[in-house]
């Protein structure tokens, strides 16, 4: 007999009530998920992915409602169920894992009690059986010492551990449908890889149907059996994973793929092609094909009528007037109208613009006991940066990578003067800035050393217009005469691909990508010699990421600005950087030119980071280098090599006792490791194409 789908969504339409009436957020969405199948849902922010997910469990809120279509779960119409019946389904038969685990976990309750409540709400079991199942659930998600985890509070766990607890909670009742809404977005690549492994294992073990929502095409390629691409509230393409990546039939799908930097492509060989424009507001949906205003392949008929969601080949659906044409002439063969493969011409070798020597940044740990307060215990410190040395030349980019807590951002904040160094020496433009916090630095240093932060909302004043905030930098550093400030602000807005109309807009009137561009415009307003970018694209959609990376390259090419790019995304680092420093627990473990870092020999930690990067190609099968355990506390780092507690290639007591030597693999390539050179050459992520 033919197997019935666990979930069937048919012509779903969802609207939200606003002051202007009902606004359609989702229109005509249809898909099915079979038992044990994983459907990946991908698209830019605001496309309706999460709205579809919330509708499946009845979480649309008071102002949201389903205006058309049906949601069938195991043959039952979800819209016919009352609130009591929905509560019985949630958790027991349908479970959901959210993007931010702390929004799901109660900070005032211990983990054991929260797990027990999730189980007791749907099963009448004795206390000892509930405890046994909770421990088993934590073991299933590879939590170390599960019994000790039960008595901890959420804040006592790392981000990866919190997410694993949420997955364990979702799987306690062995639901038939698991909904995962961006579950790895905020995690490091190593933790993300472990979570994705876990999802695949649980899916195979319990044959759970999964709806996996993500904006990361690499993640989707790795976990999904089928992929649905959403744009502006509509499903524009749906197909088996291998088919949609090898032969997409919608220009938007191709646009998303062209926005991705490739971690395996040498610098200068990968083109980025940002999608022009932005996702339209649900209240301002264009006539005809909804993607036509941003589509470089749009024909006159695309603006005249709305295309239907057609099955072009068996199992492959597309919402495009020219889909059958793309079947014969694949979109991949068409050259984009414009692309970015900038490799900046570097100036002749000079003295480094920035020199950092043995810099240390320690944060004191607050006293927590009477013994500490009366001086019977020694003050402890978080060793965020612990003896880092590096240099950056004019016109070059240094990428700094590593997991959360490795000291990347603390190093950046120390360089710009937002944190006071505990020791070491820093020189910028030949000026000693070691003991100068930002408020005491001379105007020349501040002017030429600027920073772009991860979250633009935290740096833009919501009360001032965009133009006024950029103009403040021009006025403070007297870059241009007062009567030329307005014109210069307009030039800066145009340099970051915004126009004059943005001058009088407030930050709340901008998208996330536009805010980040304003942050970049303000940073380059003073014509700085160096810009430090701290995770500038981590919170942005792939299309906006491509636009921002392209913009930074154009700025560097035009002004020969030195840059430091801090990121956990190794693909962006390879695309953008000339040199790379890999940090672990406050120290640099590998340093070299970008192509040397991304090919053997590699430090075991670097190889693990590279192996964990999800590739947007389902035909690639990776043999991963898995790291065991969590990052040790920077308050009490391990003796010897700090990586030895997690290193799969540890060679013995020497790793535990002695600081690793600097092994010079080439003129600029240094690896700090006890392993011999031939062993380091053999350590690299193995990637092979499936048959």
XYZ file of C-alpha atoms in Angstrom:
691
model
C 0.000 0.000 0.000
C 1.112 3.546 -0.709
C 2.362 5.289 2.422
C 0.330 8.279 3.539
C 2.086 11.576 4.331
C 2.503 12.560 7.970
C 1.795 16.173 7.027
C -0.044 17.582 4.026
C -0.305 21.344 3.529
C -2.747 22.296 0.784
C -3.027 25.806 -0.726
C -2.275 27.421 2.622
C -2.893 31.176 2.996
C -2.237 33.131 6.200
C -3.128 36.745 6.995
C -2.428 39.092 9.899
C -4.809 41.803 11.070
C -3.258 45.275 11.132
C -4.574 48.824 11.384
C -4.845 48.793 7.593
C -6.860 45.576 7.567
C -5.766 42.006 6.888
C -2.357 41.608 5.221
C -1.591 38.341 3.422
C 1.710 36.996 4.762
C 1.532 33.555 3.095
C -0.253 32.606 -0.123
C -0.891 29.303 -1.895
C 1.694 27.103 -0.123
C 1.447 23.345 -0.676
C 3.784 20.489 0.295
C 3.839 17.029 1.863
C 6.197 15.337 4.314
C 6.357 11.541 4.429
C 7.342 9.464 7.509
C 11.108 9.728 8.082
C 11.457 12.472 5.472
C 13.155 15.837 6.020
C 11.800 18.833 4.113
C 14.094 21.856 4.128
C 12.428 25.255 3.835
C 14.767 28.053 2.728
C 14.440 31.726 1.893
C 15.274 35.265 3.000
C 13.990 36.858 6.198
C 10.350 37.867 5.882
C 9.523 35.253 3.239
C 7.062 33.422 5.520
C 9.043 30.319 6.551
C 8.435 30.692 10.292
C 4.832 31.781 9.733
C 4.157 28.476 7.971
C 5.807 26.597 10.850
C 3.774 28.410 13.508
C 0.557 27.747 11.617
C 1.192 24.001 11.849
C 0.987 24.126 15.648
C -1.583 26.921 15.952
C 0.812 29.622 17.191
C -0.162 32.468 14.871
C -1.216 34.765 17.714
C -4.423 36.725 18.160
C -4.058 38.748 14.973
C -3.071 35.844 12.707
C -5.445 33.503 10.950
C -5.522 30.905 8.190
C -7.642 32.385 5.406
C -7.482 29.506 2.945
C -6.242 25.954 2.517
C -5.913 22.957 4.802
C -3.326 21.440 7.146
C -3.727 17.665 7.402
C -1.715 15.861 10.094
C -1.999 12.053 10.037
C -5.286 12.337 8.160
C -6.751 14.862 10.625
C -7.691 18.434 9.666
C -5.826 20.663 12.148
C -8.274 23.547 11.693
C -11.123 21.436 13.018
C -9.381 20.907 16.381
C -10.151 22.960 19.477
C -7.444 24.374 21.765
C -7.514 21.361 24.096
C -6.948 18.936 21.220
C -4.123 21.093 19.872
C -2.412 21.075 23.268
C -2.583 17.278 23.299
C -0.918 17.169 19.875
C 1.847 19.646 20.708
C 4.771 17.960 22.371
C 3.324 14.467 22.075
C 2.884 14.182 18.295
C 4.266 17.483 16.951
C 7.329 19.080 18.546
C 9.195 22.272 17.728
C 12.794 23.429 18.273
C 13.290 27.193 18.082
C 16.205 29.308 16.859
C 17.117 30.727 20.272
C 17.155 27.992 22.946
C 16.911 30.473 25.818
C 13.485 31.501 24.521
C 12.335 27.899 25.054
C 14.023 27.213 28.402
C 12.792 28.746 31.659
C 15.795 30.469 33.287
C 14.341 29.953 36.788
C 13.883 26.175 36.528
C 16.431 23.376 36.535
C 16.809 21.351 33.348
C 15.500 18.163 35.001
C 12.232 19.769 36.004
C 11.674 21.260 32.553
C 12.270 17.906 30.874
C 10.022 16.150 33.382
C 7.176 18.614 32.745
C 7.383 18.021 28.991
C 7.036 14.283 29.583
C 4.476 14.374 32.419
C 2.167 16.636 30.398
C 1.523 13.806 27.920
C 2.205 10.583 29.847
C 1.059 9.290 33.239
C 4.324 7.804 34.500
C 5.907 7.337 37.940
C 8.650 9.766 38.949
C 11.501 7.267 38.651
C 10.453 6.331 35.099
C 10.243 10.009 34.139
C 13.747 10.565 35.478
C 15.069 7.509 33.635
C 13.563 8.711 30.341
C 14.938 12.234 30.828
C 18.438 10.844 31.361
C 18.028 8.601 28.319
C 16.894 11.586 26.218
C 20.011 13.538 27.220
C 22.180 10.533 26.411
C 20.537 10.333 22.974
C 21.694 13.885 22.244
C 25.221 13.102 23.542
C 25.106 15.335 26.602
C 28.075 14.623 28.893
C 27.188 13.567 32.462
C 23.399 13.738 31.929
C 22.590 13.291 35.614
C 24.551 16.425 36.482
C 22.833 18.303 33.630
C 19.445 17.638 35.255
C 20.308 19.785 38.286
C 21.736 22.703 36.325
C 20.002 25.897 35.259
C 19.993 26.937 31.577
C 22.558 29.714 32.118
C 25.039 27.094 33.344
C 25.093 25.460 29.893
C 26.778 26.560 26.680
C 24.705 27.548 23.645
C 25.263 24.152 22.029
C 24.263 22.336 25.216
C 21.122 24.447 25.537
C 20.115 23.568 21.978
C 20.723 19.867 22.633
C 18.502 20.071 25.717
C 15.755 21.617 23.553
C 16.113 18.784 21.027
C 16.022 16.193 23.829
C 12.857 17.843 25.179
C 11.269 17.806 21.733
C 12.092 14.100 21.256
C 10.995 12.928 24.735
C 7.588 11.804 23.508
C 8.940 10.527 20.170
C 6.776 12.851 18.018
C 5.840 11.937 14.468
C 6.647 15.472 13.238
C 9.584 17.622 14.356
C 9.705 21.289 13.319
C 13.134 22.959 13.562
C 13.203 26.728 13.059
C 16.805 27.865 12.406
C 18.131 25.615 15.222
C 21.830 26.154 14.419
C 21.954 29.796 13.293
C 23.537 31.111 16.503
C 25.954 28.188 16.957
C 29.606 27.719 16.042
C 30.345 25.526 13.024
C 31.674 22.717 15.235
C 28.557 22.737 17.432
C 26.361 23.132 14.352
C 27.967 20.035 12.815
C 27.290 18.038 15.992
C 23.646 19.180 16.075
C 23.145 18.289 12.397
C 24.659 14.852 13.031
C 22.231 14.476 15.897
C 19.225 15.467 13.775
C 20.174 12.874 11.140
C 20.635 10.134 13.770
C 17.347 10.865 15.530
C 15.516 10.983 12.225
C 16.890 7.572 11.271
C 16.352 6.066 14.737
C 12.769 7.226 15.319
C 11.728 7.710 11.648
C 10.557 11.206 12.534
C 9.289 13.481 9.764
C 11.098 16.824 9.949
C 10.442 20.324 8.686
C 13.837 22.082 8.809
C 13.800 25.864 8.336
C 17.033 27.668 7.511
C 18.511 30.448 5.388
C 21.757 28.431 5.071
C 21.768 26.450 1.829
C 24.755 24.424 3.033
C 22.826 23.165 6.057
C 19.776 22.395 3.934
C 21.892 20.433 1.436
C 23.198 18.265 4.245
C 19.992 17.445 6.143
C 17.099 17.645 3.680
C 15.556 15.022 1.393
C 13.427 17.663 -0.337
C 13.840 21.437 -0.511
C 11.168 24.104 -0.678
C 12.243 27.656 -1.599
C 10.004 30.468 -0.311
C 9.905 34.047 -1.482
C 7.607 36.838 -0.230
C 5.025 34.429 1.173
C 4.958 32.007 -1.752
C 6.603 28.657 -2.404
C 8.465 29.304 -5.669
C 10.255 25.948 -6.056
C 10.005 22.459 -4.547
C 12.090 19.426 -5.539
C 14.274 16.588 -4.253
C 17.493 17.981 -2.794
C 19.923 16.656 -5.405
C 17.672 17.891 -8.207
C 17.185 21.427 -6.896
C 20.910 21.956 -6.343
C 21.977 20.501 -9.688
C 19.226 21.934 -11.915
C 17.170 24.732 -10.264
C 14.178 25.955 -12.238
C 13.544 29.327 -10.584
C 15.794 32.414 -10.851
C 15.418 33.132 -7.114
C 16.870 29.724 -6.192
C 19.826 30.369 -8.486
C 20.185 33.851 -7.006
C 20.479 32.433 -3.498
C 23.139 29.952 -4.622
C 25.166 32.649 -6.378
C 25.293 34.640 -3.133
C 27.270 31.940 -1.326
C 31.049 32.165 -0.963
C 32.645 28.740 -1.379
C 34.958 27.567 1.396
C 36.645 25.179 -1.074
C 37.252 27.779 -3.825
C 40.629 29.594 -3.850
C 40.401 33.318 -3.313
C 39.540 35.224 -6.478
C 37.940 32.252 -8.251
C 34.456 32.480 -6.727
C 31.954 35.017 -8.024
C 29.391 36.610 -5.729
C 26.261 37.943 -7.373
C 23.986 39.698 -4.842
C 20.270 39.719 -5.662
C 19.306 43.337 -6.406
C 16.560 45.013 -4.392
C 14.837 43.595 -1.327
C 11.918 41.324 -0.418
C 8.674 43.307 -0.863
C 6.463 44.068 2.109
C 3.389 41.800 2.389
C 1.302 44.968 2.021
C 3.028 45.936 -1.246
C 3.090 42.746 -3.303
C 3.732 43.537 -6.989
C 1.386 42.404 -9.722
C 2.399 39.485 -11.887
C 5.322 37.323 -10.775
C 6.251 38.442 -7.289
C 9.985 38.051 -8.001
C 9.897 39.937 -11.322
C 11.111 43.326 -9.938
C 14.370 41.657 -8.752
C 14.740 39.094 -11.551
C 17.370 39.726 -14.239
C 15.639 37.200 -16.512
C 12.164 38.784 -16.301
C 10.214 38.941 -19.576
C 7.253 41.249 -20.337
C 4.738 38.506 -19.488
C 6.246 38.166 -16.007
C 4.642 41.438 -14.918
C 1.258 40.719 -16.468
C 0.044 37.617 -14.644
C 0.814 35.522 -11.590
C 2.452 32.176 -12.547
C 0.996 29.012 -11.056
C 2.928 26.409 -9.064
C 3.475 23.757 -11.747
C 5.093 20.327 -11.771
C 7.718 20.743 -14.504
C 9.286 17.288 -14.132
C 8.158 14.473 -11.786
C 8.472 15.819 -8.252
C 9.984 19.159 -9.349
C 7.641 22.162 -8.992
C 8.361 25.768 -9.973
C 6.443 29.057 -9.951
C 7.989 30.699 -13.012
C 6.650 31.555 -16.454
C 9.938 30.431 -18.040
C 10.512 27.264 -15.989
C 10.238 24.953 -19.014
C 12.769 27.116 -20.817
C 15.184 26.679 -17.880
C 14.652 22.942 -18.168
C 16.197 23.035 -21.652
C 18.691 25.858 -20.992
C 19.806 25.596 -17.368
C 20.081 28.861 -15.478
C 23.556 27.866 -14.274
C 24.861 28.287 -17.828
C 23.766 31.925 -17.969
C 26.360 34.507 -16.945
C 25.111 36.951 -14.286
C 24.787 40.543 -15.388
C 27.424 41.620 -12.858
C 29.602 39.788 -10.388
C 32.345 40.316 -7.840
C 35.714 38.606 -7.923
C 37.781 41.470 -6.590
C 41.386 40.715 -5.712
C 42.719 44.108 -4.681
C 46.021 45.313 -6.079
C 48.203 45.590 -2.975
C 50.585 48.484 -2.360
C 54.325 47.956 -2.100
C 55.546 46.480 1.175
C 55.820 49.087 3.925
C 55.887 49.088 7.702
C 52.757 47.317 9.054
C 49.946 49.727 9.798
C 49.145 47.747 12.965
C 51.528 45.751 15.140
C 50.293 43.708 18.109
C 52.919 42.057 20.326
C 52.120 39.629 23.164
C 48.815 41.368 23.959
C 46.847 40.042 26.915
C 43.334 41.032 27.971
C 42.124 39.589 31.282
C 38.775 40.207 32.942
C 38.562 39.842 36.754
C 36.061 37.252 38.002
C 33.757 38.684 40.727
C 34.309 37.338 44.231
C 31.628 34.819 45.177
C 32.616 33.680 48.695
C 33.552 35.131 52.063
C 37.021 33.588 51.753
C 37.576 35.584 48.604
C 36.341 38.829 50.128
C 38.721 38.636 53.101
C 41.675 37.821 50.876
C 42.056 34.101 51.559
C 41.565 33.223 47.892
C 43.496 34.604 44.957
C 41.688 36.790 42.441
C 40.818 34.809 39.313
C 40.739 36.160 35.756
C 39.098 35.289 32.456
C 42.034 35.107 30.052
C 40.144 36.273 26.979
C 43.285 37.211 25.025
C 46.467 35.566 26.251
C 49.666 36.493 24.427
C 48.569 37.336 20.856
C 51.013 38.773 18.319
C 50.127 39.785 14.743
C 50.520 42.548 12.195
C 48.450 44.002 9.346
C 49.842 45.792 6.281
C 48.208 48.681 4.442
C 45.583 47.468 1.950
C 45.504 43.901 3.289
C 42.802 41.998 5.177
C 43.446 39.748 8.152
C 40.687 37.237 8.918
C 40.367 36.014 12.507
C 38.367 32.815 13.021
C 37.496 30.531 15.907
C 34.628 29.332 18.048
C 32.664 31.570 20.415
C 34.732 32.416 23.469
C 38.099 32.094 21.707
C 38.871 35.795 22.189
C 38.252 37.192 18.666
C 35.960 40.048 19.706
C 37.950 40.797 22.877
C 41.049 41.233 20.710
C 39.182 43.603 18.376
C 37.783 45.646 21.256
C 41.259 45.844 22.795
C 42.767 47.150 19.544
C 40.139 49.905 19.170
C 40.438 50.876 22.842
C 37.083 49.659 24.146
C 38.901 47.234 26.478
C 42.098 47.935 28.390
C 44.916 45.454 27.707
C 46.413 43.690 30.713
C 49.806 43.515 29.018
C 51.650 43.616 25.713
C 52.246 46.342 23.159
C 50.146 47.748 20.299
C 51.305 50.230 17.652
C 49.042 51.874 15.072
C 50.552 54.170 12.426
C 53.747 54.058 14.485
C 51.939 55.397 17.574
C 51.940 53.376 20.801
C 48.271 52.840 21.726
C 48.844 50.174 24.378
C 47.794 52.253 27.388
C 45.299 54.550 25.704
C 41.584 53.749 26.114
C 39.412 55.148 23.362
C 38.372 58.225 25.362
C 42.043 59.252 25.771
C 43.253 58.483 22.266
C 44.322 61.344 20.037
C 41.961 62.409 17.285
C 44.270 61.126 14.526
C 44.194 57.547 15.895
C 40.417 57.477 16.326
C 39.914 58.902 12.851
C 42.036 56.245 11.171
C 40.957 53.232 13.270
C 37.233 52.537 12.912
C 35.023 49.529 13.657
C 31.897 47.904 12.180
C 29.982 45.947 14.816
C 27.954 42.764 14.510
C 24.641 44.307 15.543
C 23.965 47.675 13.858
C 20.966 48.281 16.140
C 23.376 48.551 19.065
C 25.455 51.249 17.355
C 22.866 53.429 15.576
C 21.008 56.024 17.638
C 17.277 55.437 17.043
C 16.512 59.152 17.587
C 18.774 60.538 14.844
C 18.425 60.248 11.098
C 20.861 58.214 9.060
C 22.363 61.321 7.475
C 22.902 63.095 10.793
C 24.742 60.106 12.248
C 27.135 59.896 9.297
C 27.564 63.683 9.321
C 28.692 63.565 12.967
C 31.861 61.698 11.952
C 32.571 64.182 9.154
C 32.171 67.132 11.499
C 34.133 65.673 14.391
C 37.156 64.787 12.279
C 36.779 67.842 9.992
C 37.010 65.700 6.896
C 35.333 68.325 4.683
C 34.275 71.958 5.168
C 30.905 72.476 6.882
C 29.161 73.515 3.650
C 30.205 70.256 1.962
C 29.018 67.859 4.692
C 25.632 67.136 3.120
C 27.116 66.346 -0.278
C 29.768 64.098 1.263
C 27.106 62.174 3.234
C 25.185 61.589 0.002
C 28.406 60.319 -1.640
C 28.953 57.910 1.257
C 25.358 56.655 1.028
C 25.821 56.042 -2.687
C 29.130 54.269 -1.969
C 27.238 51.719 0.158
C 24.520 51.347 -2.512
C 21.944 53.591 -0.809
C 20.623 56.846 -2.256
C 19.952 60.395 -1.090
C 16.447 59.547 0.164
C 17.990 57.600 3.034
C 19.487 60.778 4.531
C 16.322 61.629 6.483
C 15.272 58.093 7.377
C 15.433 56.803 10.935
C 17.132 53.444 11.696
C 13.767 51.778 12.389
C 12.777 52.456 8.774
C 15.649 50.334 7.425
C 16.130 46.608 6.927
C 18.951 44.752 8.717
C 21.173 44.863 5.652
C 20.537 48.581 5.126
C 21.423 49.307 8.770
C 24.689 47.438 8.358
C 25.468 49.476 5.236
C 24.861 52.672 7.201
C 27.268 51.364 9.856
C 29.883 50.804 7.153
C 29.274 54.269 5.664
C 29.789 55.848 9.083
C 32.959 53.808 9.634
C 34.540 54.929 6.330
C 33.346 58.545 6.630
C 36.618 59.651 8.222
C 38.714 58.002 5.441
C 40.297 55.589 7.956
C 43.493 53.650 7.360
C 41.997 50.544 9.030
C 38.498 49.169 9.631
C 37.843 46.288 12.031
C 34.708 44.321 11.105
C 33.354 42.172 13.949
C 30.977 39.562 12.468
C 29.516 42.146 10.035
C 27.343 39.640 8.101
C 26.535 36.904 10.632
C 22.969 38.096 11.272
C 22.113 38.814 7.616
C 20.459 36.829 4.840
C 22.765 35.257 2.261
C 21.766 37.801 -0.394
C 22.530 40.711 1.955
C 25.745 38.993 3.107
C 26.933 38.879 -0.495
C 26.096 42.542 -0.994
C 27.941 43.614 2.192
C 31.044 41.508 1.419
C 31.119 42.888 -2.110
C 30.758 46.410 -0.740
C 33.660 45.945 1.700
C 35.864 44.664 -1.120
C 34.977 47.644 -3.314
C 35.814 50.036 -0.474
C 39.138 48.322 0.142
C 39.978 48.381 -3.551
C 39.186 52.090 -3.854
C 40.741 53.395 -0.635
C 43.448 50.738 0.070
C 41.992 50.397 3.569
C 43.480 47.722 5.814
C 40.844 45.504 7.389
C 40.434 42.901 10.089
C 37.485 40.563 9.468
C 36.300 38.632 12.510
C 33.968 35.797 11.630
C 32.964 32.229 12.432
C 32.047 31.774 8.736
C 35.146 30.321 7.091
C 33.598 30.703 3.618
C 33.440 34.492 4.007
C 36.947 34.569 5.450
C 38.405 32.686 2.469
C 36.547 34.880 0.003
C 37.644 38.128 1.616
C 40.959 37.731 3.493
C 44.638 37.823 2.525
C 45.883 36.374 5.814
C 44.098 34.295 8.450
C 44.694 33.836 12.184
C 42.965 30.888 13.878
C 42.294 31.500 17.588
C 41.528 29.005 20.334
C 41.024 29.864 24.004
C 42.798 33.207 23.815
C 45.776 32.111 21.695
C 46.608 31.926 17.991
C 47.101 28.275 16.972
C 47.708 28.872 13.257
C 48.615 31.879 11.132
C 49.360 32.277 7.443
C 48.273 33.373 4.001
C 44.675 32.463 3.258
C 45.419 29.685 0.744
C 47.929 28.099 3.131
C 45.351 27.998 5.929
C 42.720 26.355 3.722
C 44.946 23.529 2.468
C 47.190 21.015 4.270
C 49.184 21.147 6.444
C 46.653 22.237 9.062
C 46.487 22.522 12.806
C 44.028 19.838 14.064
C 41.698 22.601 15.276
C 41.745 24.385 11.902
C 41.039 21.091 10.135
C 38.077 20.458 12.448
C 36.667 23.923 11.703
C 37.023 23.379 7.950
C 35.482 19.917 8.110
C 32.467 21.247 9.997
C 31.505 23.834 7.345
C 28.305 22.656 5.598
C 28.771 22.674 1.832
C 25.862 23.672 -0.462
C 26.272 20.508 -2.537
C 24.398 17.314 -1.592
C 26.732 15.195 -3.774
C 29.676 15.900 -1.459
C 30.181 13.415 1.349
C 32.435 14.658 4.115
C 34.364 12.534 6.564
C 34.185 14.823 9.537
C 36.770 15.519 12.216
C 34.670 15.583 15.349
C 35.770 17.402 18.492
C 34.758 15.857 21.814
C 33.760 17.962 24.796
C 33.210 21.669 25.268
C 35.749 24.508 25.168
C 37.524 24.640 28.564
C 36.954 27.659 30.789
C 39.259 30.607 30.014
C 39.410 31.163 33.785
C 41.410 27.948 34.194
C 42.808 26.983 30.760
C 44.535 23.598 30.382
C 48.295 23.414 30.834
C 50.495 22.681 27.834
C 48.608 22.838 24.564
C 45.216 24.355 25.322
C 43.605 22.248 22.618
C 44.749 18.893 23.997
C 41.498 18.226 25.924
C 39.571 18.059 22.618
C 42.263 17.101 20.106
C 41.654 13.787 18.279
C 45.384 13.627 17.408
C 46.849 14.120 20.905
C 50.186 12.266 21.108
C 50.708 11.984 24.871
C 51.847 13.789 27.975
C 53.915 16.310 26.045
C 50.654 17.916 24.868
C 49.513 18.212 28.489
C 52.749 19.630 29.917
C 54.500 21.812 27.356
C 53.433 24.831 25.313
C 53.447 23.805 21.636
C 56.326 25.152 19.538
C 55.869 27.371 16.512
C 56.316 25.144 13.448
C 57.096 27.291 10.404
C 55.600 25.529 7.378
C 56.566 28.364 5.015
C 57.686 31.981 5.204
C 54.297 33.174 6.492
C 52.621 29.932 7.636
C 53.035 29.041 11.326
C 51.345 26.206 13.241
C 51.605 25.933 17.018
C 51.513 22.172 17.595
C 53.594 19.286 18.945
C 52.749 17.044 15.985
C 55.526 16.467 13.432
C 55.230 18.124 10.026
C 54.351 14.932 8.121
C 51.440 14.265 10.508
C 50.174 17.835 10.089
C 50.263 17.398 6.295
C 48.022 14.337 6.629
C 45.369 16.121 8.726
C 42.663 17.635 6.558
C 38.928 17.209 6.018
C 38.267 14.470 3.483
C 35.583 15.410 0.979
C 34.528 13.037 -1.738
C 31.798 13.199 -4.331
C 29.153 10.515 -3.931
C 28.637 8.054 -6.735
